Short mmCIF file of C-alpha atoms in Angstrom, two decimals:
data_model
loop_
_atom_site.label_atom_id
_atom_site.label_comp_id
_atom_site.label_asym_id
_atom_site.label_seq_id
_atom_site.Cartn_x
_atom_site.Cartn_y
_atom_site.Cartn_z
CA MET Z 1416 13.14 -27.73 -25.73
CA VAL Z 1417 12.92 -25.70 -23.76
CA LEU Z 1418 11.95 -25.53 -19.57
CA PRO Z 1419 9.91 -23.62 -17.45
CA PRO Z 1420 11.83 -21.44 -15.03
CA PRO Z 1421 11.66 -22.68 -11.55
CA PRO Z 1422 8.83 -22.22 -9.42
CA PRO Z 1423 10.00 -19.56 -6.70
CA PRO Z 1424 10.85 -20.85 -3.41
CA PRO Z 1425 8.38 -20.25 -0.19
CA PRO Z 1426 8.16 -16.92 1.92
CA PRO Z 1427 10.10 -17.98 4.96
CA LYS Z 1428 8.23 -18.94 8.12
CA LYS Z 1429 8.12 -17.01 11.78
CA ALA Z 1430 9.01 -17.88 14.10
CA GLY Z 1431 5.55 -18.26 16.83
CA GLY Z 1432 3.03 -19.86 13.29
CA GLY Z 1433 3.79 -16.10 11.33
CA LYS Z 1434 1.12 -14.11 14.14
CA ARG Z 1435 1.38 -11.58 15.56
CA SER Z 1436 0.66 -11.50 19.67
CA GLU Z 1437 -0.59 -8.84 21.56
CA THR Z 1438 2.59 -7.65 22.36
CA ASP Z 1439 4.15 -7.27 18.62
CA THR Z 1440 3.24 -3.53 18.64
CA TYR Z 1441 4.94 -1.04 17.24
CA ASP Z 1442 4.59 2.08 20.70
CA SER Z 1443 5.40 5.29 19.89
CA SER Z 1444 5.32 6.65 23.54
CA SER Z 1445 8.20 3.83 23.78
CA PRO Z 1446 11.37 5.82 24.61
CA THR Z 1447 13.54 4.44 22.48
CA ALA Z 1448 11.02 3.49 18.69
CA SER Z 1449 12.27 6.34 17.41
CA THR Z 1450 16.01 5.38 18.39
CA THR Z 1451 15.22 1.66 17.55
CA THR Z 1452 14.23 0.19 14.34
CA SER Z 1453 13.09 -3.82 14.13
CA THR Z 1454 13.84 -5.99 11.99
CA LYS Z 1455 10.01 -6.66 11.39
CA LYS Z 1456 8.91 -4.74 8.12
CA TRP Z 1457 5.83 -3.80 9.91
CA ALA Z 1458 7.68 -2.26 12.98
CA ARG Z 1459 8.81 0.42 11.30
CA PRO Z 1460 7.37 3.81 10.70
CA ASN Z 1461 6.69 4.96 7.80
CA LYS Z 1462 8.63 8.66 6.93
CA PHE Z 1463 6.94 9.96 4.80
CA PRO Z 1464 5.14 12.46 6.96
CA THR Z 1465 7.95 13.54 8.62
CA LYS Z 1466 9.58 13.93 5.59
CA LEU Z 1467 7.03 16.34 3.54
CA LEU Z 1468 6.14 18.15 6.75
CA GLU Z 1469 10.51 18.70 6.23
CA MET Z 1470 9.94 19.68 2.54
CA LEU Z 1471 6.48 21.97 3.62
CA ASN Z 1472 8.71 23.78 6.51
CA THR Z 1473 11.42 24.79 4.33
CA GLY Z 1474 9.33 24.79 1.38
CA GLU Z 1475 7.80 28.40 2.96
CA GLU Z 1476 11.33 29.68 4.78
CA GLU Z 1477 12.10 30.36 1.94
CA GLY Z 1478 9.28 32.43 0.71
CA GLY Z 1479 7.40 29.16 -0.99
CA ARG Z 1480 8.35 29.77 -4.81
CA VAL Z 1481 8.70 25.32 -5.35
CA VAL Z 1482 6.51 24.67 -2.96
CA ALA Z 1483 4.27 25.51 -0.52
CA TRP Z 1484 1.26 25.31 1.88
CA THR Z 1485 -2.10 26.38 0.77
CA LYS Z 1486 -4.16 29.32 1.80
CA GLU Z 1487 -5.80 27.78 4.40
CA GLY Z 1488 -3.77 25.19 5.25
CA ASP Z 1489 -5.29 22.02 3.69
CA GLY Z 1490 -3.50 20.88 0.95
CA ILE Z 1491 0.22 21.44 -0.63
CA HIS Z 1492 0.07 23.54 -3.78
CA ILE Z 1493 4.18 22.77 -5.60
CA ARG Z 1494 4.18 25.93 -7.97
CA ASP Z 1495 7.59 25.31 -10.04
CA VAL Z 1496 6.52 21.63 -11.04
CA PRO Z 1497 10.08 21.57 -13.20
CA THR Z 1498 12.30 23.00 -9.66
CA PHE Z 1499 10.39 20.60 -8.11
CA VAL Z 1500 11.44 17.00 -10.51
CA SER Z 1501 15.24 18.49 -10.28
CA ASP Z 1502 15.94 19.66 -6.94
CA VAL Z 1503 12.98 19.06 -5.12
CA LEU Z 1504 11.96 15.64 -4.77
CA PRO Z 1505 15.32 13.86 -4.49
CA THR Z 1506 17.30 16.14 -1.68
CA TYR Z 1507 14.19 14.66 1.08
CA PHE Z 1508 13.31 11.18 -1.00
CA ARG Z 1509 15.58 8.59 -2.90
CA HIS Z 1510 13.62 9.98 -6.23
CA SER Z 1511 13.15 12.15 -8.34
CA ASN Z 1512 9.05 10.98 -9.94
CA ILE Z 1513 6.56 13.04 -9.40
CA ASN Z 1514 3.69 10.56 -10.28
CA SER Z 1515 5.71 8.39 -6.79
CA PHE Z 1516 5.32 11.39 -4.45
CA GLN Z 1517 1.57 11.70 -5.59
CA ARG Z 1518 0.81 8.94 -5.29
CA GLN Z 1519 2.04 8.69 -1.28
CA LEU Z 1520 0.18 12.13 -1.28
CA LEU Z 1521 -3.27 9.70 -2.23
CA LEU Z 1522 -1.89 7.32 0.69
CA TYR Z 1523 -1.92 10.17 3.28
CA GLY Z 1524 -5.40 10.78 2.64
CA PHE Z 1525 -4.36 14.33 -0.24
CA ALA Z 1526 -7.48 14.96 -2.77
CA ARG Z 1527 -6.21 16.47 -6.07
#
């Protein structure tokens, strides 16, 4: 007889009933906001925009042969996809998956 797997454990209860108060928000103007990391997932700033800007600025310094801003400056152009995937993505991100990179761009308002 085969038994079904046990149900997953319930999520841990948050202190204070799990409700956010007005004082629980992330304040980017705080002097320690960029140096401390809260244990709450929603309080951590996303590093993707910073890494993207750093990657594009470095790419322009190298002549933009792999990735660069468009002429209008409102988008990016990946000129050499194989090199971008094998060399650039792993340098700035924890993956070398072009689809994951495109998904992140879409989340930040870029269009294809």
